Coordinates of C-alpha atoms and ligand atoms in Angstrom, one line a residue:
X4 CA 0.0 0.0 0.0
X5 CA 2.7 2.4 0.9
X6 CA 4.4 2.7 -2.4
X7 CA 1.1 3.4 -4.0
X8 CA 0.3 6.1 -1.5
X9 CA 3.7 7.7 -2.2
X10 CA 3.2 7.5 -5.8
X11 CA -0.2 9.1 -5.4
X12 CA 1.3 12.0 -3.5
X13 CA 4.0 12.4 -6.1
X14 CA 1.7 12.5 -9.0
X15 CA -0.7 14.8 -7.2
X16 CA 2.3 17.0 -6.5
X17 CA 3.4 17.0 -10.1
X18 CA -0.2 17.8 -11.1
X19 CA -0.4 20.8 -8.9
X20 CA 3.0 21.8 -10.0
X21 CA 2.0 21.6 -13.6
X22 CA -1.1 23.7 -12.9
X23 CA 0.9 26.2 -11.0
X24 CA 3.6 26.5 -13.6
X25 CA 1.0 26.7 -16.4
X26 CA 0.0 30.1 -15.1
X27 CA 3.4 31.7 -15.5
X28 CA 5.9 31.9 -18.3
X29 CA 9.2 30.1 -17.6
X30 CA 12.5 32.0 -17.3
X31 CA 13.8 30.9 -20.7
X32 CA 12.0 30.7 -24.1
X33 CA 13.8 28.6 -26.6
X34 CA 14.4 29.9 -30.1
X35 CA 14.2 26.4 -31.7
X36 CA 11.5 24.3 -30.3
X37 CA 10.9 21.3 -32.4
X38 CA 8.8 18.2 -31.4
X39 CA 8.6 15.6 -34.1
X40 CA 6.3 12.6 -33.7
X41 CA 8.0 10.1 -36.1
X42 CA 5.8 8.0 -38.2
X43 CA 2.9 10.4 -37.5
X44 CA 1.0 12.8 -39.8
X45 CA -0.6 16.1 -38.8
X46 CA -0.8 17.2 -35.2
X47 CA -1.5 14.0 -33.2
X48 CA -3.1 15.0 -29.9
X49 CA -1.0 14.3 -26.9
X50 CA -1.7 14.5 -23.1
X51 CA 1.7 15.8 -22.1
X52 CA 0.9 19.4 -22.4
X53 CA 2.9 19.8 -25.6
X54 CA 2.0 19.6 -29.2
X55 CA 3.9 17.1 -31.4
X56 CA 4.0 17.4 -35.2
X57 CA 4.1 14.4 -37.5
X58 CA 7.1 13.9 -39.8
X59 CA 5.0 12.5 -42.7
X60 CA 4.5 15.0 -45.6
X61 CA 6.2 17.7 -43.6
X62 CA 9.5 19.5 -44.2
X63 CA 11.0 17.1 -41.8
X64 CA 10.2 13.9 -43.7
X65 CA 13.5 11.9 -43.6
X66 CA 15.4 10.9 -46.7
X67 CA 16.2 7.2 -47.1
X68 CA 14.8 4.1 -48.6
X69 CA 11.8 2.2 -47.4
X70 CA 11.4 3.8 -44.0
X71 CA 8.0 2.8 -42.7
X72 CA 5.6 4.2 -40.4
X73 CA 3.8 1.6 -38.1
X74 CA 1.5 1.9 -35.1
X75 CA 2.8 0.5 -31.8
X76 CA 0.7 -2.6 -31.0
X77 CA -2.4 -2.0 -29.0
X78 CA -0.9 -4.0 -26.1
X79 CA 1.9 -1.5 -25.9
X80 CA 2.6 0.2 -22.5
X81 CA 2.9 3.5 -24.3
X82 CA -0.4 5.1 -24.8
X83 CA 1.1 8.6 -25.3
X84 CA 2.4 10.5 -28.3
X85 CA 5.2 10.2 -29.5
X86 CA 5.3 6.6 -28.4
X87 CA 2.2 5.3 -30.3
X88 CA 3.8 5.2 -33.7
X89 CA 7.4 4.8 -35.1
X90 CA 9.5 5.2 -38.1
X91 CA 11.3 2.0 -38.8
X92 CA 13.7 0.9 -41.5
X93 CA 16.2 -1.7 -42.5
X94 CA 18.2 0.8 -44.4
X95 CA 19.7 4.1 -43.4
X96 CA 17.5 7.3 -43.2
X97 CA 18.3 10.8 -42.3
X98 CA 16.4 13.8 -40.9
X99 CA 17.6 17.2 -42.0
X100 CA 16.6 19.9 -39.8
X101 CA 17.2 23.6 -40.5
X102 CA 18.0 25.5 -37.1
X103 CA 19.3 28.8 -35.9
X104 CA 22.9 28.7 -34.9
X105 CA 23.5 27.9 -31.2
X106 CA 23.7 25.1 -28.6
X107 CA 20.7 22.7 -28.7
X108 CA 19.3 19.8 -26.9
X109 CA 18.6 16.8 -29.0
X110 CA 16.2 14.3 -27.3
X111 CA 15.5 11.0 -28.9
X112 CA 12.5 9.0 -27.7
X113 CA 12.3 5.2 -28.2
X114 CA 9.5 2.7 -27.5
X115 CA 11.1 -0.7 -28.2
X116 CA 8.2 -3.1 -29.1
X117 CA 7.1 -5.6 -31.7
X118 CA 5.7 -3.3 -34.4
X119 CA 5.0 -6.1 -37.0
X120 CA 6.2 -9.7 -37.7
X121 CA 9.0 -8.0 -39.7
X122 CA 9.9 -5.7 -36.8
X123 CA 10.3 -7.8 -33.7
X124 CA 11.0 -6.0 -30.5
X125 CA 14.5 -7.7 -29.9
X126 CA 15.7 -7.2 -33.6
X127 CA 16.4 -3.6 -33.5
X128 CA 20.1 -2.7 -33.4
X129 CA 21.4 0.6 -35.0
X130 CA 23.7 3.7 -34.8
X131 CA 22.7 7.4 -34.6
X132 CA 24.8 10.2 -35.7
X133 CA 24.1 13.9 -35.4
X134 CA 26.3 16.5 -37.1
X135 CA 29.8 14.9 -36.8
X136 CA 29.0 13.1 -33.6
X137 CA 28.2 9.5 -33.0
X138 CA 25.4 9.5 -30.4
X139 CA 24.6 5.8 -30.3
X140 CA 26.4 2.9 -31.8
X141 CA 25.0 -0.7 -32.3
X142 CA 22.3 0.5 -29.8
X143 CA 20.1 -2.4 -28.7
X144 CA 17.0 -0.7 -27.5
X145 CA 15.1 -3.6 -26.1
X146 CA 17.9 -4.8 -23.8
X147 CA 18.6 -1.2 -22.8
X148 CA 15.0 -0.7 -21.8
X149 CA 14.8 -4.1 -20.0
X150 CA 18.0 -3.2 -18.0
X151 CA 16.6 0.1 -16.9
X152 CA 13.4 -1.6 -15.7
X153 CA 11.2 0.5 -18.0
X154 CA 9.6 0.2 -21.3
X155 CA 10.4 3.6 -22.8
X156 CA 13.8 5.3 -23.4
X157 CA 14.7 8.9 -23.7
X158 CA 18.3 10.0 -24.6
X159 CA 19.3 13.6 -24.3
X160 CA 22.3 15.1 -26.0
X161 CA 23.7 18.6 -26.4
X162 CA 25.4 19.8 -29.7
X163 CA 26.5 23.2 -31.1
X164 CA 25.0 24.3 -34.5
X165 CA 27.2 26.7 -36.4
X166 CA 25.8 29.5 -38.5
X167 CA 24.2 28.2 -41.8
X168 CA 24.6 24.5 -40.6
X169 CA 21.6 22.2 -40.9
X170 CA 21.4 19.4 -38.4
X171 CA 21.4 16.0 -40.0
X172 CA 20.5 13.1 -37.7
X173 CA 21.1 9.7 -39.4
X174 CA 19.9 6.3 -38.3
X175 CA 21.8 3.3 -39.6
X176 CA 20.7 -0.3 -38.9
X177 CA 23.4 -2.7 -38.0
X178 CA 23.8 -5.8 -40.1
X179 CA 20.5 -7.9 -40.4
X180 CA 18.7 -5.5 -37.9
X181 CA 16.5 -2.5 -38.2
X182 CA 16.6 1.1 -36.9
X183 CA 13.5 3.0 -35.4
X184 CA 12.7 6.2 -33.8
X185 CA 9.4 7.4 -32.1
X186 CA 10.1 11.1 -31.3
X187 CA 12.8 13.8 -31.7
X188 CA 13.0 17.0 -29.9
X189 CA 15.3 19.8 -30.7
X190 CA 15.2 22.6 -28.1
X191 CA 17.6 25.6 -27.9
X192 CA 19.5 26.2 -24.7
X193 CA 21.0 29.3 -23.4
X194 CA 24.6 29.9 -24.7
X195 CA 27.0 28.7 -22.1
X196 CA 24.6 26.8 -20.0
X197 CA 26.6 23.7 -20.2
X198 CA 29.3 24.7 -22.5
X199 CA 32.2 26.8 -21.2
X200 CA 31.7 30.6 -21.3
X201 CA 33.1 33.4 -19.3
X202 CA 30.2 33.1 -16.8
X203 CA 30.7 29.4 -16.4
X204 CA 33.4 28.2 -14.0
X205 CA 34.7 24.8 -15.0
X206 CA 37.0 23.1 -12.5
X207 CA 38.8 20.0 -13.1
X208 CA 39.9 17.4 -10.7
X209 CA 43.0 16.6 -12.8
X210 CA 43.6 19.5 -15.2
X211 CA 41.7 22.2 -16.9
X212 CA 39.1 20.8 -19.3
X213 CA 37.1 23.4 -21.2
X214 CA 33.9 22.3 -22.9
X215 CA 33.9 23.9 -26.2
X216 CA 31.6 24.0 -29.2
X217 CA 33.4 20.9 -30.8
X218 CA 32.2 18.8 -27.9
X219 CA 28.8 17.0 -27.7
X220 CA 27.3 16.1 -24.3
X221 CA 25.0 13.2 -23.2
X222 CA 22.9 13.7 -20.1
X223 CA 23.2 10.6 -17.9
X224 CA 21.8 11.8 -14.6
X225 CA 19.7 14.8 -13.8
X226 CA 18.3 14.6 -10.2
X227 CA 16.3 16.9 -7.9
X228 CA 18.1 15.7 -4.7
X229 CA 15.8 15.1 -1.8
X230 CA 12.8 16.4 -3.8
X231 CA 10.0 15.3 -6.1
X232 CA 10.3 14.5 -9.8
X233 CA 9.9 17.5 -12.1
X234 CA 8.2 17.0 -15.5
X235 CA 9.5 18.6 -18.7
X236 CA 6.6 21.0 -18.5
X237 CA 7.7 22.3 -15.1
X238 CA 11.3 22.9 -16.1
X239 CA 12.6 26.5 -16.6
X240 CA 11.6 26.4 -20.4
X241 CA 14.0 23.7 -21.8
X242 CA 11.7 20.7 -21.1
X243 CA 14.3 18.9 -19.1
X244 CA 13.2 16.1 -16.8
X245 CA 14.5 16.0 -13.3
X246 CA 14.4 12.6 -11.5
X247 CA 13.8 12.3 -7.8
X248 CA 15.6 9.0 -7.4
X249 CA 18.8 10.1 -5.5
X250 CA 17.9 7.8 -2.7
X251 CA 18.7 4.7 -4.8
X252 CA 22.3 5.9 -5.4
X253 CA 23.1 6.5 -1.8
X254 CA 25.3 4.1 0.1
X255 CA 23.8 2.2 3.1
X256 CA 25.2 4.6 5.8
X257 CA 23.8 7.6 4.0
X258 CA 20.4 6.0 3.4
X259 CA 20.2 5.5 7.2
X260 CA 21.4 8.8 8.6
X261 CA 20.8 11.5 5.9
X262 CA 17.9 13.9 6.3
X263 CA 15.8 15.9 3.8
X264 CA 15.6 19.6 4.7
X265 CA 13.2 21.8 2.6
X266 CA 11.8 25.3 2.6
X267 CA 8.7 25.9 0.6
X268 CA 8.2 29.5 1.7
X269 CA 11.7 30.9 0.8
X270 CA 11.9 33.6 -1.8
X271 CA 14.9 32.7 -4.1
X272 CA 17.3 35.2 -5.5
X273 CA 19.0 34.2 -8.7
X274 CA 22.1 36.6 -8.5
X275 CA 24.9 34.0 -8.6
X276 CA 23.5 31.9 -11.5
X277 CA 20.7 32.6 -14.1
X278 CA 17.2 31.8 -13.1
X279 CA 16.9 29.2 -15.9
X280 CA 19.7 27.1 -14.4
X281 CA 17.4 24.9 -12.4
X282 CA 13.7 25.0 -11.4
X283 CA 13.0 26.6 -8.0
X284 CA 11.8 23.2 -6.7
X285 CA 15.4 21.8 -7.0
X286 CA 16.7 24.7 -4.9
X287 CA 14.1 24.4 -2.2
X288 CA 14.8 20.8 -1.3
X289 CA 18.0 19.0 -0.5
X290 CA 19.8 16.2 1.4
X291 CA 22.0 16.8 4.5
X292 CA 23.7 14.6 7.1
X293 CA 21.4 14.4 10.1
X294 CA 21.0 15.8 13.6
X295 CA 24.0 14.4 15.4
X296 CA 27.5 15.9 15.4
X297 CA 29.3 12.7 16.2
X298 CA 27.5 10.8 13.5
X299 CA 27.9 13.7 11.0
X300 CA 31.6 13.5 11.5
X301 CA 31.8 9.7 11.3
X302 CA 30.5 9.2 7.7
X303 CA 30.5 10.8 4.3
X304 CA 27.3 11.5 2.6
X305 CA 28.0 9.3 -0.4
X306 CA 26.3 8.6 -3.8
X307 CA 27.5 6.0 -6.2
X308 CA 26.8 6.6 -9.9
X309 CA 27.5 3.9 -12.5
X310 CA 29.0 5.3 -15.7
X311 CA 30.5 4.1 -18.9
X312 CA 34.3 3.9 -18.6
X313 CA 36.8 5.7 -20.8
X314 CA 34.9 9.1 -20.9
X315 CA 35.3 12.4 -19.2
X316 CA 32.1 13.6 -17.4
X317 CA 30.8 17.0 -16.5
X318 CA 29.4 16.9 -12.9
X319 CA 27.3 19.9 -12.0
X320 CA 26.4 20.2 -8.3
X321 CA 23.3 22.6 -7.5
X322 CA 23.3 24.2 -4.1
X323 CA 21.1 26.5 -2.2
X324 CA 21.1 27.3 1.6
X325 CA 17.5 27.8 2.7
X326 CA 17.6 27.0 6.4
X327 CA 17.3 30.0 8.7
X328 CA 20.3 29.0 10.8
X329 CA 22.6 29.1 7.8
X330 CA 23.1 32.7 6.8
X331 CA 26.8 33.5 6.6
X332 CA 30.2 32.2 5.4
X333 CA 31.4 29.5 7.8
X334 CA 28.0 28.4 9.1
X335 CA 28.1 25.2 7.1
X336 CA 31.4 24.5 5.5
X337 CA 32.3 21.0 4.2
X338 CA 34.4 19.0 1.8
X339 CA 33.6 17.4 -1.5
X340 CA 35.3 14.3 -2.9
X341 CA 34.7 13.0 -6.4
X342 CA 36.2 9.7 -7.7
X343 CA 38.1 9.5 -4.3
X344 CA 39.9 12.8 -5.1
X345 CA 39.4 16.1 -3.3
X346 CA 37.2 18.4 -5.4
X347 CA 36.7 21.0 -2.7
X348 CA 38.9 21.3 0.4
X349 CA 36.5 23.9 1.8
X350 CA 33.1 24.0 0.2
X351 CA 30.8 26.8 1.5
X352 CA 27.5 27.5 -0.3
X353 CA 27.0 31.0 1.2
X354 CA 30.6 31.8 0.3
X355 CA 29.8 30.9 -3.4
X356 CA 26.3 32.3 -3.6
X357 CA 26.5 35.3 -1.3
X358 CA 23.4 34.7 0.8
X359 CA 20.9 32.4 2.2
X360 CA 18.2 31.9 -0.7
X361 CA 20.7 32.3 -3.5
X362 CA 21.0 29.3 -5.7
X363 CA 24.4 28.4 -7.2
X364 CA 26.1 25.6 -9.0
X365 CA 29.6 24.3 -9.3
X366 CA 31.0 22.3 -12.2
X367 CA 33.7 19.6 -12.2
X368 CA 35.1 17.5 -14.9
X369 CA 36.1 14.0 -13.9
X370 CA 37.8 11.3 -16.1
X371 CA 36.6 7.8 -15.6
X372 CA 39.5 5.9 -17.0
X373 CA 39.7 3.0 -14.5
X374 CA 39.0 -0.5 -15.7
X375 CA 35.6 -2.0 -14.6
X376 CA 35.6 -4.7 -11.9
X377 CA 35.4 -8.3 -13.2
X378 CA 32.8 -8.7 -16.0
X379 CA 31.0 -5.4 -15.2
X380 CA 30.6 -2.9 -18.0
X381 CA 30.2 0.2 -15.8
X382 CA 32.5 2.0 -13.4
X383 CA 31.4 3.8 -10.3
X384 CA 31.7 7.4 -9.6
X385 CA 31.8 8.1 -5.9
X386 CA 30.4 11.6 -5.0
X387 CA 31.2 12.1 -1.2
X388 CA 30.3 15.1 0.9
X389 CA 32.1 15.2 4.3
X390 CA 31.4 17.3 7.4
X391 CA 34.5 19.1 8.6
X392 CA 36.3 17.4 11.5
X393 CA 37.5 20.7 13.0
X394 CA 34.8 22.6 14.7
X395 CA 36.7 26.0 14.5
X396 CA 36.1 26.2 10.8
X397 CA 32.4 25.7 10.8
X398 CA 29.3 26.4 13.0
X399 CA 27.6 23.2 11.8
X400 CA 29.4 20.0 11.0
X401 CA 27.3 19.2 8.1
X402 CA 27.0 19.3 4.3
X403 CA 24.1 19.8 1.8
X404 CA 23.3 19.1 -1.8
X405 CA 20.2 20.2 -3.7
X406 CA 20.5 19.0 -7.3
X407 CA 22.9 17.1 -9.6
X408 CA 23.6 16.7 -13.3
X409 CA 26.1 14.4 -14.9
X410 CA 26.9 14.6 -18.6
X411 CA 29.2 12.4 -20.7
X412 CA 31.5 14.4 -22.9
X413 CA 32.3 13.2 -26.5
X414 CA 35.8 11.7 -27.0
X415 CA 38.3 12.9 -29.4
X416 CA 36.6 10.9 -32.2
X417 CA 33.3 12.7 -31.5
X418 CA 31.9 9.5 -30.0
X419 CA 29.5 9.3 -27.1
X420 CA 28.3 5.7 -27.5
X421 CA 29.0 3.1 -24.8
X422 CA 28.3 -0.7 -24.6
X423 CA 24.8 -2.1 -24.3
X424 CA 23.9 -3.4 -20.9
X425 CA 23.5 -7.1 -20.1
X426 CA 20.1 -8.5 -20.1
X427 CA 18.7 -8.4 -16.5
X428 CA 18.0 -11.7 -14.8
X429 CA 14.6 -13.1 -15.9
X430 CA 13.1 -12.7 -12.4
X431 CA 13.5 -9.0 -12.7
X432 CA 11.7 -8.9 -16.1
X433 CA 8.5 -10.5 -15.0
X434 CA 6.9 -7.8 -12.8
X435 CA 7.0 -5.2 -15.5
X436 CA 4.5 -7.0 -17.8
X437 CA 2.6 -4.7 -20.0
X438 CA -0.7 -5.3 -18.3
X439 CA 0.3 -4.2 -14.9
X440 CA 1.9 -1.0 -16.1
X441 CA -1.1 -0.3 -18.2
X442 CA -3.5 -0.7 -15.4
X443 CA -1.4 1.7 -13.2
X444 CA -1.0 4.1 -16.0
X445 CA -4.8 4.3 -16.6
X446 CA -5.7 4.3 -12.9
X447 CA -3.4 7.0 -11.7
X448 CA -4.9 9.9 -13.7
X449 CA -8.3 9.0 -12.3
X450 CA -7.1 8.9 -8.7
X451 CA -5.2 12.1 -9.2
X452 CA -8.2 13.7 -10.8
X453 CA -10.5 12.7 -8.0
X454 CA -8.0 13.9 -5.4
X455 CA -7.5 17.2 -7.2
X456 CA -11.3 17.7 -7.3
X457 CA -11.5 17.1 -3.5
X458 CA -8.6 19.5 -2.9
X459 CA -10.3 22.1 -5.1
X460 CA -13.5 21.6 -3.1
X461 CA -11.7 22.0 0.1
X462 CA -10.1 25.2 -1.0
X463 CA -13.3 26.7 -2.2
X464 CA -15.1 25.8 1.1
Ligands
NAG10 C1 7.3 24.6 -27.8 O1 6.6 23.7 -28.7 C2 5.6 23.0 -28.1 C3 5.1 22.0 -29.1 O2 4.7 22.6 -30.2 C4 4.5 23.9 -27.6 O3 3.5 23.3 -26.9 C5 5.2 24.9 -26.5 O4 4.3 25.9 -26.2 C6 6.4 25.6 -27.2 N1 7.1 26.4 -26.2 C7 7.5 27.6 -26.4 C8 8.2 28.3 -25.3 O5 7.3 28.2 -27.5
NAG11 C1 30.3 28.6 -29.5 O1 28.9 28.7 -30.0 C2 28.1 29.7 -29.4 C3 26.7 29.5 -29.9 O2 26.7 29.0 -31.2 C4 28.7 31.1 -29.9 O3 28.0 32.1 -29.4 C5 30.3 31.1 -29.4 O4 30.8 32.3 -29.8 C6 31.0 29.9 -29.9 N1 32.2 29.9 -29.2 C7 33.4 29.8 -29.9 C8 34.6 29.8 -29.1 O5 33.5 29.8 -31.0
NAG12 C1 19.5 -7.3 -28.1 O1 19.9 -7.8 -26.8 C2 19.1 -9.0 -26.5 C3 19.6 -9.3 -25.1 O2 20.9 -9.5 -25.0 C4 19.3 -10.1 -27.5 O3 18.6 -11.2 -27.2 C5 19.1 -9.6 -28.8 O4 19.3 -10.6 -29.9 C6 19.7 -8.4 -29.2 N1 19.3 -7.8 -30.5 C7 20.1 -7.8 -31.5 C8 19.5 -7.3 -32.8 O5 21.4 -8.0 -31.4
NAG13 C1 25.1 11.0 18.8 O1 25.5 9.7 18.4 C2 26.4 9.2 19.3 C3 26.9 7.9 18.6 O2 25.8 7.1 18.1 C4 25.8 8.9 20.6 O3 26.7 8.4 21.5 C5 25.2 10.3 21.1 O4 24.6 10.1 22.3 C6 24.4 11.0 20.1 N1 24.1 12.4 20.6 C7 22.9 12.9 20.7 C8 22.8 14.3 21.1 O5 21.9 12.3 20.3
NAG14 C1 35.3 10.6 3.2 O1 36.0 10.3 1.9 C2 37.3 10.6 1.7 C3 37.7 10.3 0.3 O2 37.2 9.1 -0.1 C4 38.2 9.8 2.7 O3 39.5 10.2 2.6 C5 37.6 10.1 4.1 O4 38.2 9.2 5.1 C6 36.2 9.8 4.3 N1 35.7 10.3 5.6 C7 34.9 9.5 6.3 C8 34.5 10.0 7.6 O5 34.5 8.4 6.0
NAG15 C1 12.5 29.4 5.1 O1 13.1 30.7 4.7 C2 12.4 31.8 5.3 C3 13.1 33.0 4.7 O2 14.5 32.9 4.9 C4 12.8 31.7 6.8 O3 12.1 32.7 7.5 C5 12.2 30.4 7.4 O4 12.5 30.2 8.7 C6 12.8 29.2 6.6 N1 12.1 28.0 7.0 C7 12.8 26.9 7.3 C8 12.1 25.7 7.6 O5 14.1 26.9 7.5
NAG16 C1 36.5 5.1 -3.6 O1 35.9 5.1 -2.3 C2 34.9 4.2 -2.1 C3 34.2 4.5 -0.8 O2 34.8 5.5 0.0 C4 35.4 2.8 -2.2 O3 34.4 1.9 -2.0 C5 36.1 2.7 -3.5 O4 36.7 1.3 -3.7 C6 37.2 3.7 -3.9 N1 37.5 3.6 -5.2 C7 38.8 3.6 -5.7 C8 39.0 3.5 -7.1 O5 39.7 3.8 -4.9
NAG17 C1 24.5 17.6 11.7 O1 23.8 17.9 10.5 C2 22.5 18.5 10.8 C3 21.7 18.6 9.5 O2 21.9 17.6 8.7 C4 22.6 19.8 11.4 O3 21.3 20.3 11.7 C5 23.3 19.5 12.7 O4 23.5 20.8 13.3 C6 24.7 18.9 12.4 N1 25.3 18.6 13.7 C7 26.0 19.4 14.3 C8 25.9 19.3 15.8 O5 26.7 20.3 13.8

């Protein structure tokens, strides 16, 4: 019962958040804002608060042989555009998209499923390139979805488009396999949001590592630490999704002792970083170490993130002090370790941001060049926050984190692709049968709807 209740609260929260955000315009408006529903025509209606445009008979119709549009099977878990139809092909096809110059998000949406006897779920295997970058190589969508425990996949990348350049996204099936795509988003981002610019401080554990226009990025984690999930519609205008799942990446001690401070009433001042950097909800919730000084000092607040080896990663930590006790430099100073190296000898959020209520973020680039253990494909990035041992440097022996983003950086060949995951043990695959997900999916909006109506009634009374 408990998970369902939690789920209910979460969806209710999201629902209210969406209603709330709908009333005001977000801090950032993207110049390019393209949402392509592949294999669709016209404007298929969608219930995700966004309009999607079909790629059939449009200026975005891809070039290539024999690419087909097929409905997802009725049994599919995905009842929502753009997942209801796909463009599939056994030969290469290319989308050519005219864009304004600048840095962009590219989001690829996949619903691996059996679309017809010729297009079986487990038989897709393909590569995707965009501009001069390899985004995915011999990508096995079905096993990737199975390993993630879900049925849908979204992959988010960042690339820079030069003046006069048209973006070409090419899907190339591997031998004897097919390629498919359900949805493509191209959304502009503020210049220098993730790429290096004068306003953007990049610090490297090993050495200086600027992120320039000839680099592509792939988002691997984006987490509202200690808070609720944030839907694309409630982002700051870039339609980013923020997961809430930082708990599952904590080590056991941190799971046991850490606490979740929050302040829903604080007025935030975006003076240290632009308002579009992260949604306010990210800055108003966080995770810290607990109430006991001895215990605070005895453990590191530790998250463990599995990553593909042999890449550099941009790690962005979002901070905001919002507790009324923490108002000046030295109230809560701590240390940050990444990949077992010191990233900050003396971290102090007020020192960086200027005041309580001012959000700020810090960037680090970490190289993950160690070898995986045994037959594992991933290597673990340890992110550790440590309370200061010496009381004279800090009023509270504590640490805080509010949000986190981790991006993989393209290598010198312009490659971002890593290996496919192993298939999960069969036992793990059984619970996520399409019927159970479907019944949840159809039940939730009803419950949320009823609850919202009750709340509305209560607020009117
Ligand atoms: C972006 O495009 C979507 C889909 O057409 C639309 O719903 C949304 O309002 C657009 N956003 C902006 C900021 O123009
Ligand atoms: C990188 O791209 C951005 C946006 O396209 C542009 O404003 C900036 O000048 C470029 N930087 C360099 C160093 O070329
Ligand atoms: C994708 O991976 C699954 C699980 O390892 C495998 O059964 C399937 O054959 C793979 N698909 C292709 C086309 O290689
Ligand atoms: C803090 O934790 C230590 C070790 O568990 C314990 O001995 C001590 O009594 C605790 N202090 C408070 C104030 O709870
Ligand atoms: C915290 O992590 C650092 C780096 O891994 C380590 O040197 C230190 O001993 C840890 N501190 C505690 C209290 O576990
Ligand atoms: C939230 O912030 C406001 C404004 O700084 C402060 O008055 C209030 O005490 C804070 N609440 C908590 C729970 O820290
Ligand atoms: C890094 O530290 C963690 C925990 O503090 C430890 O489990 C891990 O083995 C260390 N990794 C390396 C490469 O030293
Ligand atoms: C330990 O951390 C908590 C917050 O996580 C803080 O309230 C407390 O003051 C810290 N302990 C001490 C005694 O510094």
